[in-house]
Coordinates of C-alpha atoms in Angstrom, one line a residue:
Chain A
M1084 CA -16.7 114.9 72.3
A1085 CA -14.0 117.5 72.7
A1086 CA -16.5 120.1 73.4
L1087 CA -18.0 117.9 76.1
R1088 CA -14.6 117.5 77.6
L1089 CA -14.0 121.2 77.6
W1090 CA -17.3 121.9 79.2
R1091 CA -16.7 119.3 81.9
W1092 CA -13.3 120.7 82.7
R1093 CA -14.8 124.2 83.0
C1094 CA -17.5 122.9 85.3
R1095 CA -14.9 121.3 87.5
A1096 CA -12.8 124.4 87.6
L1097 CA -15.9 126.5 88.5
L1098 CA -16.9 124.2 91.3
S1099 CA -13.4 123.8 92.8
R1100 CA -12.6 127.5 92.9
P1101 CA -14.6 128.8 95.9
A1102 CA -13.9 126.9 99.1
G1103 CA -17.5 126.7 100.1
A1104 CA -18.4 125.0 96.9
L1105 CA -15.5 122.6 97.4
R1106 CA -16.8 121.6 100.7
A1107 CA -20.3 121.2 99.3
R1108 CA -18.8 118.9 96.7
R1109 CA -17.6 116.7 99.5
G1110 CA -21.1 116.7 101.0
L1111 CA -20.0 118.2 104.3
A1112 CA -22.0 120.8 106.3
A1113 CA -21.6 123.7 103.9
G1114 CA -24.0 126.4 102.7
P1115 CA -27.2 125.5 100.9
E1116 CA -25.4 125.1 97.6
M1117 CA -24.9 121.5 96.6
H1118 CA -24.2 119.7 93.4
F1119 CA -26.7 117.7 91.4
G1120 CA -24.6 116.1 88.7
F1121 CA -22.8 119.1 87.2
Q1122 CA -25.5 121.6 88.2
T1123 CA -25.5 123.6 91.5
V1124 CA -28.7 123.4 93.4
T1125 CA -29.9 123.9 97.0
E1126 CA -30.2 121.0 99.4
E1127 CA -34.0 120.9 99.2
E1128 CA -33.9 120.9 95.4
R1129 CA -31.3 118.2 95.4
R1130 CA -33.4 115.9 97.5
E1131 CA -36.5 116.5 95.4
K1132 CA -34.6 115.9 92.2
I1133 CA -33.0 112.7 93.3
Y1134 CA -36.4 111.5 94.6
Q1135 CA -37.9 112.2 91.2
V1136 CA -35.0 110.5 89.4
F1137 CA -35.5 107.3 91.2
E1138 CA -39.2 107.5 91.0
N1139 CA -38.9 107.6 87.2
V1140 CA -36.4 104.8 86.9
A1141 CA -37.8 102.5 89.5
K1142 CA -39.6 100.1 87.2
K1143 CA -36.7 99.7 84.9
Y1144 CA -34.0 99.9 87.5
D1145 CA -32.9 96.3 87.2
V1146 CA -33.1 96.1 83.5
M1147 CA -31.0 99.3 83.2
N1148 CA -28.5 98.0 85.7
D1149 CA -28.0 94.9 83.6
S1150 CA -27.6 96.8 80.4
M1151 CA -25.4 99.6 81.6
T1152 CA -22.9 97.4 83.4
L1153 CA -23.4 94.4 81.1
G1154 CA -24.4 92.3 84.0
I1155 CA -21.2 93.0 86.0
H1156 CA -23.1 94.7 88.8
R1157 CA -24.3 91.2 89.9
V1158 CA -20.7 90.2 90.3
W1159 CA -19.9 93.3 92.3
K1160 CA -22.9 92.7 94.6
D1161 CA -21.9 89.0 95.0
I1162 CA -18.4 90.1 96.0
L1163 CA -19.8 92.5 98.6
V1164 CA -21.9 89.7 100.2
H1165 CA -18.9 87.4 100.1
K1166 CA -16.8 90.0 101.8
M1167 CA -19.5 90.4 104.4
N1168 CA -19.4 86.6 105.0
P1169 CA -22.4 86.6 107.2
C1170 CA -23.2 83.7 109.5
P1171 CA -26.7 82.6 110.4
G1172 CA -28.2 84.9 113.1
T1173 CA -26.8 88.1 111.5
L1174 CA -29.0 91.2 111.5
L1175 CA -28.4 93.2 108.3
L1176 CA -29.6 96.8 107.6
D1177 CA -29.5 97.5 103.9
V1178 CA -29.9 101.2 103.4
A1179 CA -30.8 102.6 100.0
G1180 CA -31.4 99.0 99.0
G1181 CA -34.6 99.7 97.2
T1182 CA -35.0 96.8 94.8
G1183 CA -33.5 94.4 97.3
D1184 CA -30.5 93.0 95.4
I1185 CA -28.2 92.9 98.4
A1186 CA -31.0 91.6 100.7
F1187 CA -31.8 88.7 98.4
R1188 CA -28.1 87.8 98.1
F1189 CA -27.7 87.9 101.8
I1190 CA -30.6 85.6 102.3
N1191 CA -29.3 83.1 99.8
Y1192 CA -25.8 83.1 101.4
V1193 CA -27.1 82.6 104.9
R1194 CA -29.4 79.8 103.7
S1195 CA -26.6 78.0 102.1
V1196 CA -24.3 78.4 105.2
R1197 CA -27.2 77.2 107.4
Q1198 CA -27.7 74.1 105.2
R1199 CA -24.0 73.2 105.6
Q1200 CA -24.3 73.8 109.3
L1201 CA -27.3 71.5 109.6
Q1202 CA -25.6 68.8 107.5
R1203 CA -22.5 68.9 109.6
K1204 CA -24.7 68.7 112.7
L1205 CA -26.4 65.6 111.3
R1206 CA -23.2 63.9 110.5
H1207 CA -21.9 64.8 113.9
H1208 CA -25.0 63.4 115.6
Q1209 CA -23.6 59.9 115.1
N1210 CA -21.1 60.4 117.9
L1211 CA -23.3 62.3 120.4
S1212 CA -24.6 61.0 123.7
W1213 CA -28.3 60.7 124.1
Q1214 CA -28.3 63.8 126.4
E1215 CA -26.8 66.0 123.7
I1216 CA -29.2 64.8 121.1
F1217 CA -32.1 65.5 123.4
E1218 CA -30.8 69.0 124.0
S1219 CA -30.4 69.7 120.3
Y1220 CA -34.0 68.8 119.7
Q1221 CA -35.0 71.3 122.4
N1222 CA -33.1 74.0 120.6
D1223 CA -35.4 76.2 118.6
K1224 CA -32.9 77.1 115.9
F1225 CA -32.7 73.6 114.7
N1226 CA -35.6 73.9 112.3
N1227 CA -35.0 77.5 111.2
S1228 CA -33.8 77.6 107.7
L1229 CA -32.3 81.0 108.1
G1230 CA -31.0 80.6 111.6
D1231 CA -32.7 83.8 112.9
S1232 CA -31.0 86.1 110.4
Q1233 CA -32.9 89.1 109.4
V1234 CA -32.5 91.8 106.9
V1235 CA -34.2 95.2 107.0
V1236 CA -34.3 97.1 103.7
C1237 CA -34.6 100.8 104.1
D1238 CA -35.0 103.3 101.3
I1239 CA -36.3 106.8 101.0
N1240 CA -38.2 106.2 97.7
R1241 CA -41.5 104.4 97.8
E1242 CA -41.5 103.3 94.2
M1243 CA -38.2 101.5 94.6
L1244 CA -39.5 99.7 97.7
K1245 CA -42.7 98.7 95.8
V1246 CA -40.6 97.2 93.0
G1247 CA -38.5 95.5 95.6
K1248 CA -41.4 94.0 97.4
Q1249 CA -42.9 92.7 94.1
K1250 CA -39.6 91.2 93.2
A1251 CA -39.5 89.5 96.6
Q1252 CA -42.9 88.0 96.1
H1253 CA -42.1 86.9 92.7
L1254 CA -38.9 85.2 93.7
G1255 CA -40.4 83.7 96.8
Y1256 CA -38.5 85.5 99.6
S1257 CA -40.8 85.9 102.5
E1258 CA -39.1 85.2 105.8
G1259 CA -36.5 87.3 107.4
L1260 CA -37.1 90.3 105.1
S1261 CA -38.6 93.6 106.1
W1262 CA -39.2 96.8 104.2
V1263 CA -39.1 100.3 105.8
L1264 CA -39.3 103.7 104.2
G1265 CA -36.8 106.0 105.9
N1266 CA -34.1 108.6 105.4
A1267 CA -30.5 107.5 105.6
E1268 CA -29.7 110.7 107.4
E1269 CA -32.3 110.0 110.1
L1270 CA -32.7 106.3 110.5
P1271 CA -35.8 105.1 112.4
F1272 CA -33.8 102.6 114.3
D1273 CA -32.5 102.4 117.8
D1274 CA -28.9 102.5 118.8
D1275 CA -26.7 99.4 118.7
K1276 CA -29.1 97.2 116.9
F1277 CA -27.5 95.8 113.7
D1278 CA -24.6 93.6 113.0
V1279 CA -23.9 94.8 109.5
Y1280 CA -24.9 98.0 107.7
T1281 CA -24.6 98.1 103.9
I1282 CA -25.2 100.8 101.4
A1283 CA -24.8 99.7 97.8
F1284 CA -24.8 102.5 95.1
G1285 CA -26.8 104.7 97.5
I1286 CA -24.4 106.9 99.4
R1287 CA -23.8 108.9 96.3
N1288 CA -27.4 110.1 96.3
V1289 CA -27.4 111.1 100.0
T1290 CA -27.4 114.8 100.5
R1291 CA -25.4 114.9 103.7
I1292 CA -23.0 112.0 103.6
D1293 CA -21.5 112.8 107.0
L1294 CA -24.9 112.6 108.7
A1295 CA -25.6 109.3 107.0
L1296 CA -22.2 107.9 108.3
Q1297 CA -23.0 109.1 111.8
E1298 CA -26.3 107.4 111.7
A1299 CA -24.6 104.2 110.4
Y1300 CA -22.2 104.4 113.4
R1301 CA -25.2 104.9 115.7
V1302 CA -27.3 101.9 114.7
L1303 CA -24.4 99.4 114.5
K1304 CA -23.7 97.2 117.4
P1305 CA -20.1 97.4 118.8
G1306 CA -18.2 95.1 116.6
G1307 CA -20.6 95.8 113.8
R1308 CA -19.4 96.3 110.2
F1309 CA -20.0 99.1 107.8
L1310 CA -19.9 98.2 104.1
C1311 CA -20.2 100.7 101.3
L1312 CA -20.3 99.7 97.6
E1313 CA -20.0 102.7 95.3
F1314 CA -18.7 103.9 92.0
S1315 CA -15.4 105.6 92.5
H1316 CA -12.3 107.2 91.0
V1317 CA -10.3 105.4 88.3
S1318 CA -6.6 106.2 88.5
N1319 CA -5.4 104.2 85.4
P1320 CA -5.5 106.8 82.6
L1321 CA -6.4 104.5 79.7
V1322 CA -9.2 102.9 81.6
S1323 CA -10.3 106.3 82.8
R1324 CA -10.6 107.6 79.2
L1325 CA -12.6 104.5 78.0
Y1326 CA -14.8 104.7 81.1
D1327 CA -15.5 108.4 80.5
L1328 CA -16.3 107.7 76.9
Y1329 CA -18.6 104.9 77.8
S1330 CA -20.3 106.8 80.6
F1331 CA -21.1 110.0 78.7
Q1332 CA -21.8 108.6 75.3
V1333 CA -23.5 105.3 75.8
I1334 CA -25.3 105.4 79.1
P1335 CA -27.7 108.3 78.6
V1336 CA -28.5 106.8 75.2
L1337 CA -29.3 103.5 76.9
G1338 CA -31.4 105.4 79.4
E1339 CA -33.4 107.0 76.7
V1340 CA -33.9 103.8 74.7
I1341 CA -34.7 101.5 77.6
A1342 CA -36.2 103.7 80.3
G1343 CA -37.2 106.6 78.2
D1344 CA -35.4 109.0 80.5
W1345 CA -31.9 110.2 79.5
R1346 CA -31.8 112.9 82.1
S1347 CA -31.8 110.5 85.0
Y1348 CA -28.9 108.6 83.6
Q1349 CA -27.1 111.8 82.7
Y1350 CA -27.4 112.7 86.4
L1351 CA -26.1 109.2 87.3
V1352 CA -22.9 109.5 85.4
E1353 CA -22.3 113.1 86.5
S1354 CA -22.9 112.2 90.1
I1355 CA -20.3 109.5 89.8
R1356 CA -17.8 112.1 88.7
Q1357 CA -18.8 114.4 91.5
F1358 CA -18.5 111.8 94.2
P1359 CA -15.3 112.0 96.4
P1360 CA -12.5 109.5 95.5
Q1361 CA -11.6 106.5 97.6
E1362 CA -9.2 108.2 100.0
E1363 CA -11.5 111.1 100.8
L1364 CA -14.4 108.7 101.5
K1365 CA -12.1 106.7 103.7
A1366 CA -11.3 109.9 105.7
M1367 CA -15.0 110.7 106.0
I1368 CA -15.7 107.2 107.3
E1369 CA -12.9 107.5 109.8
D1370 CA -14.3 110.9 110.9
A1371 CA -17.6 109.2 111.7
G1372 CA -15.8 107.0 114.2
F1373 CA -15.2 103.8 112.4
F1374 CA -12.0 101.9 112.9
K1375 CA -9.9 99.8 110.5
V1376 CA -11.3 101.5 107.5
D1377 CA -10.2 100.0 104.3
Y1378 CA -11.2 100.0 100.7
E1379 CA -10.9 97.5 97.8
N1380 CA -11.0 98.6 94.2
L1381 CA -12.9 96.4 91.8
N1382 CA -12.4 96.8 88.1
F1383 CA -9.5 99.3 88.3
G1384 CA -11.5 101.6 90.6
I1385 CA -14.7 101.8 88.7
V1386 CA -16.3 100.4 91.8
A1387 CA -14.9 100.4 95.4
I1388 CA -16.0 98.6 98.5
H1389 CA -15.2 100.6 101.7
S1390 CA -15.4 98.8 105.0
G1391 CA -15.2 99.9 108.6
F1392 CA -15.8 98.5 112.0
K1393 CA -17.4 100.0 115.1
L1394 CA -15.3 99.0 118.0
Chain B
M1415 CA -52.2 93.2 54.9
S1416 CA -52.1 94.2 58.5
L1417 CA -55.8 93.2 59.0
A1418 CA -55.0 89.8 57.6
R1419 CA -52.2 89.6 60.2
E1420 CA -54.6 90.4 62.9
C1421 CA -56.9 87.7 61.7
C1422 CA -54.0 85.3 61.8
L1423 CA -53.3 86.3 65.4
L1424 CA -56.9 85.9 66.4
S1425 CA -57.4 82.5 64.9
V1426 CA -54.5 81.0 66.6
P1427 CA -55.4 79.3 69.9
L1428 CA -54.7 81.3 73.0
T1429 CA -52.3 78.9 74.6
S1430 CA -49.9 78.4 71.8
S1431 CA -48.7 81.5 69.9
P1432 CA -46.1 83.5 71.8
S1433 CA -46.7 86.7 69.9
F1434 CA -50.4 86.6 70.6
L1435 CA -49.6 86.0 74.3
I1436 CA -47.2 88.9 74.3
K1437 CA -49.9 91.2 72.9
L1438 CA -52.4 89.8 75.3
E1439 CA -50.2 90.5 78.2
S1440 CA -49.8 94.1 77.2
V1441 CA -53.5 94.6 76.8
Q1442 CA -53.9 93.0 80.2
R1443 CA -51.4 95.4 81.7
S1444 CA -53.1 98.4 80.2
Y1445 CA -56.5 97.2 81.6
T1446 CA -55.1 96.5 85.0
A1447 CA -53.5 99.9 85.0
N1448 CA -56.8 101.6 84.3
Y1449 CA -59.0 99.2 86.3
P1450 CA -56.9 97.9 89.2
D1451 CA -59.9 96.1 90.9
L1452 CA -60.6 94.0 87.9
T1453 CA -59.1 90.5 88.1
W1454 CA -58.1 89.2 84.7
N1455 CA -58.1 85.5 84.0
H1456 CA -58.3 83.7 80.8
S1457 CA -62.0 82.9 81.1
T1458 CA -62.5 86.5 79.9
F1459 CA -61.7 85.2 76.5
R1460 CA -63.9 82.2 76.5
N1461 CA -66.5 83.6 74.1
T1462 CA -64.4 86.0 72.1
P1463 CA -64.2 85.7 68.3
G1464 CA -60.7 84.2 68.8
A1465 CA -62.2 81.2 70.6
R1466 CA -65.0 80.9 68.0
L1467 CA -62.4 81.0 65.2
R1468 CA -60.4 78.4 67.0
G1469 CA -62.9 75.8 65.9
A1470 CA -62.6 76.9 62.3
G1471 CA -58.9 77.8 62.3
G1472 CA -57.5 74.8 64.1
G1473 CA -53.8 74.3 64.7
A1474 CA -51.0 76.1 66.4
V1475 CA -49.4 77.1 63.1
P1476 CA -49.7 80.8 62.0
L1477 CA -52.1 80.8 59.1
G1478 CA -51.2 81.5 55.5
A1479 CA -53.0 83.9 53.2
G1480 CA -55.7 81.6 52.1
R1481 CA -56.9 80.8 55.6
A1482 CA -56.5 84.4 56.6
A1483 CA -59.0 85.5 53.9
E1484 CA -61.4 82.8 55.2
A1485 CA -60.9 84.1 58.8
A1486 CA -61.3 87.7 57.7
A1487 CA -64.6 86.9 56.2
M1488 CA -65.8 85.5 59.5
L1489 CA -64.8 88.6 61.6
R1490 CA -67.6 90.7 62.9
G1491 CA -67.6 94.0 64.7
P1492 CA -66.4 93.0 68.2
A1493 CA -63.6 90.9 66.7
L1494 CA -62.5 93.8 64.7
L1495 CA -62.5 95.9 67.9
L1496 CA -60.4 93.3 69.6
S1497 CA -57.9 93.2 66.8
L1498 CA -57.6 96.9 66.8
R1499 CA -57.0 96.9 70.6
L1500 CA -54.4 94.3 70.2
R1501 CA -52.7 96.3 67.5
G1502 CA -52.9 99.4 69.6
A1503 CA -51.3 97.9 72.7
A1504 CA -47.5 98.3 72.7
P1505 CA -45.5 95.1 72.4
A1506 CA -44.2 93.8 75.7
G1507 CA -40.6 93.4 76.7
P1508 CA -38.7 90.1 77.0
G1509 CA -40.3 86.9 78.1
H1510 CA -39.2 87.5 81.7
H1511 CA -41.7 90.3 82.0
R1512 CA -44.4 88.1 80.6
H1513 CA -43.6 85.5 83.2
C1514 CA -43.5 88.1 85.9
H1515 CA -46.8 89.5 85.1
R1516 CA -48.5 86.2 84.8
Q1517 CA -47.1 85.3 88.2
Q1518 CA -48.3 88.6 89.6
E1519 CA -51.9 88.2 88.4
Q1520 CA -51.9 84.6 89.7
Q1521 CA -50.6 85.7 93.0
R1522 CA -53.0 88.6 93.2
S1523 CA -56.0 86.3 92.6
S1524 CA -54.7 83.6 94.9
G1525 CA -53.1 85.8 97.5
S1526 CA -56.3 87.4 98.7
G1527 CA -56.4 85.1 101.6
S1528 CA -52.7 84.8 102.5
G1529 CA -51.4 84.5 106.0
P1530 CA -50.7 87.5 108.2
D1531 CA -47.1 86.9 108.9
S1532 CA -45.7 87.5 105.5
G1533 CA -46.1 91.3 106.0
S1534 CA -47.8 91.7 102.6
G1535 CA -51.3 90.8 104.0
S1536 CA -54.7 90.8 102.5
A1537 CA -56.9 93.9 102.3
R1538 CA -56.2 97.6 102.1
P1539 CA -54.8 98.1 105.6
Q1540 CA -52.0 95.6 105.4
P1541 CA -50.7 94.5 108.8
L1542 CA -47.1 95.1 109.9
E1543 CA -44.7 92.4 110.5
P1544 CA -44.3 91.9 114.3
S1545 CA -40.6 91.3 114.0
L1546 CA -40.1 94.7 112.5
L1547 CA -41.7 96.5 115.4
R1548 CA -38.8 95.7 117.8
F1549 CA -36.5 97.7 115.6
L1550 CA -38.5 100.7 114.7
V1551 CA -38.3 104.0 116.7
C1552 CA -39.2 107.5 115.9
P1553 CA -36.5 109.0 113.7
L1554 CA -36.8 112.4 115.4
S1555 CA -36.6 111.5 119.1
K1556 CA -35.5 107.9 118.8
R1557 CA -38.2 106.8 121.2
P1558 CA -40.2 103.6 120.9
L1559 CA -43.5 103.6 119.0
R1560 CA -46.9 102.2 119.6
Y1561 CA -48.7 100.3 116.9
E1562 CA -52.2 101.4 116.5
E1563 CA -54.4 98.8 114.8
S1564 CA -57.4 100.8 114.0
T1565 CA -55.7 103.5 111.9
N1566 CA -52.7 101.3 111.0
E1567 CA -50.2 103.8 112.2
L1568 CA -47.1 103.9 114.5
I1569 CA -47.7 106.5 117.1
N1570 CA -45.1 108.4 119.1
E1571 CA -47.0 109.7 122.1
E1572 CA -44.5 112.1 123.5
L1573 CA -44.3 114.2 120.3
G1574 CA -47.8 113.4 119.3
I1575 CA -47.1 112.3 115.8
A1576 CA -48.2 109.2 113.9
Y1577 CA -46.4 107.5 111.0
P1578 CA -48.6 105.8 108.5
I1579 CA -48.1 102.3 107.2
I1580 CA -48.8 102.0 103.5
D1581 CA -48.9 98.6 101.8
G1582 CA -47.2 97.1 104.8
I1583 CA -44.3 99.4 104.5
P1584 CA -44.0 101.9 107.4
N1585 CA -43.3 105.4 106.2
M1586 CA -40.8 106.7 108.7
V1587 CA -39.9 110.0 107.3
P1588 CA -40.8 113.0 109.4
E1589 CA -42.5 114.8 106.5
A1590 CA -45.1 112.0 106.3
A1591 CA -46.0 112.0 110.0
R1592 CA -49.3 113.3 111.0
R1593 CA -49.9 115.2 114.2
T1594 CA -52.3 113.5 116.6
H1595 CA -54.6 116.0 118.2
T1596 CA -54.5 114.6 121.8
K1597 CA -51.1 115.9 122.8
A1598 CA -49.9 119.5 123.0
P1599 CA -48.7 120.8 119.7
A1600 CA -45.6 119.0 118.9
E1601 CA -42.5 120.6 117.6
G1602 CA -42.0 117.7 115.3
S1603 CA -40.7 119.9 112.6
E1604 CA -38.7 118.4 109.8
Q1605 CA -35.0 118.3 110.1
P1606 CA -34.0 117.4 106.6

């Protein structure tokens, strides 16, 4: 345990010494040297390795999420969607949303809001004039259970999308849901298209975070919202120690037992440590052009939700 | 001892014992992994030794040693093979997986004639959802794309590249794009 700590400290010292490596650590436009967990690799290698990581874990992704976070990840994702508070008619782009967790929660939320809207309308109908009732029947949106909301799930990994699609079929989500295979740094969408852009536990795996943020800015409509849910820096020392202990001792073991792949989960916990802390990510989001950038720590900073608006 | 256990498993009716069903599901999974075109329904087991033994074995209760000896005496070659296969297949995960797989195979067998709008259409070239088309553009040049029905691809005519649609999911990474021969050689080189 102590040896691991020492090794980790040495890795950090090594990486923070040269300025180029420091910039690479932040994921900015640096030389080809990038970090993959605690290793240093080139950009191409990093992309490939990350693709392989998610290809290996795709089938057990949800099971592993539940066991690693003891089911708390569901609460985090629910909080994200509640923070988004979408109304029917919202267009959501969920990037790196492979297995579709955020997309399904969005659809449920919008459906329930729509139900309440329709109920209120029905009650309100008692006092309307005949003309207004006639007009409401003309209105197409009256029978739409989602109110024209749509979610596009974009991911770079085919296996994750396959798993997500199967889950959607199994759970019965069919309308308002689309799947696209695309790179977050080069989104195949036109400018000013989406109302909300979310990236949940995905921006850590993007090789060029600044490019991804710029693409996010591009595809959002003016007034659109950027939401990012990601593991972040814990400042409380006691919680930090417990969290480190849990991450480095328990999670790779769980990975080996459940998914049969401890390396992927070792990469996971290392990449969490390498990811920039809340303030740095906030600065990067502001650089991309977003306004009113804010973050909310959940669970002492284990997870943080960053939010920004395109104005 | 283990053979007797296998006989117990076989002689219990298909629809009752959960452990038997778990092993059945795992065998099913390994078969469908190797033979994806084969549809697997429970009629496959209609004339197995298990079904024959059902008449002799009877109820849903796992059998004791006495009955097991009787069942063992009735096992022939194919039944033995079946029991070995069942033992060889790895035990499945939690019940959720079992439910998931059963749903999947039901949907696969019933979904062969499903509607076009769900996006997860019928045969090999699965059609694209029309609502998605209004969002998609080429990631390189951000120009609109044309959907080609025959090859099931999205074509960018200016650059002369085509993005394939696999399983109803359009593959919009530049590395996967194919150059169409009609236009001048495109400089659609990857910009990672």
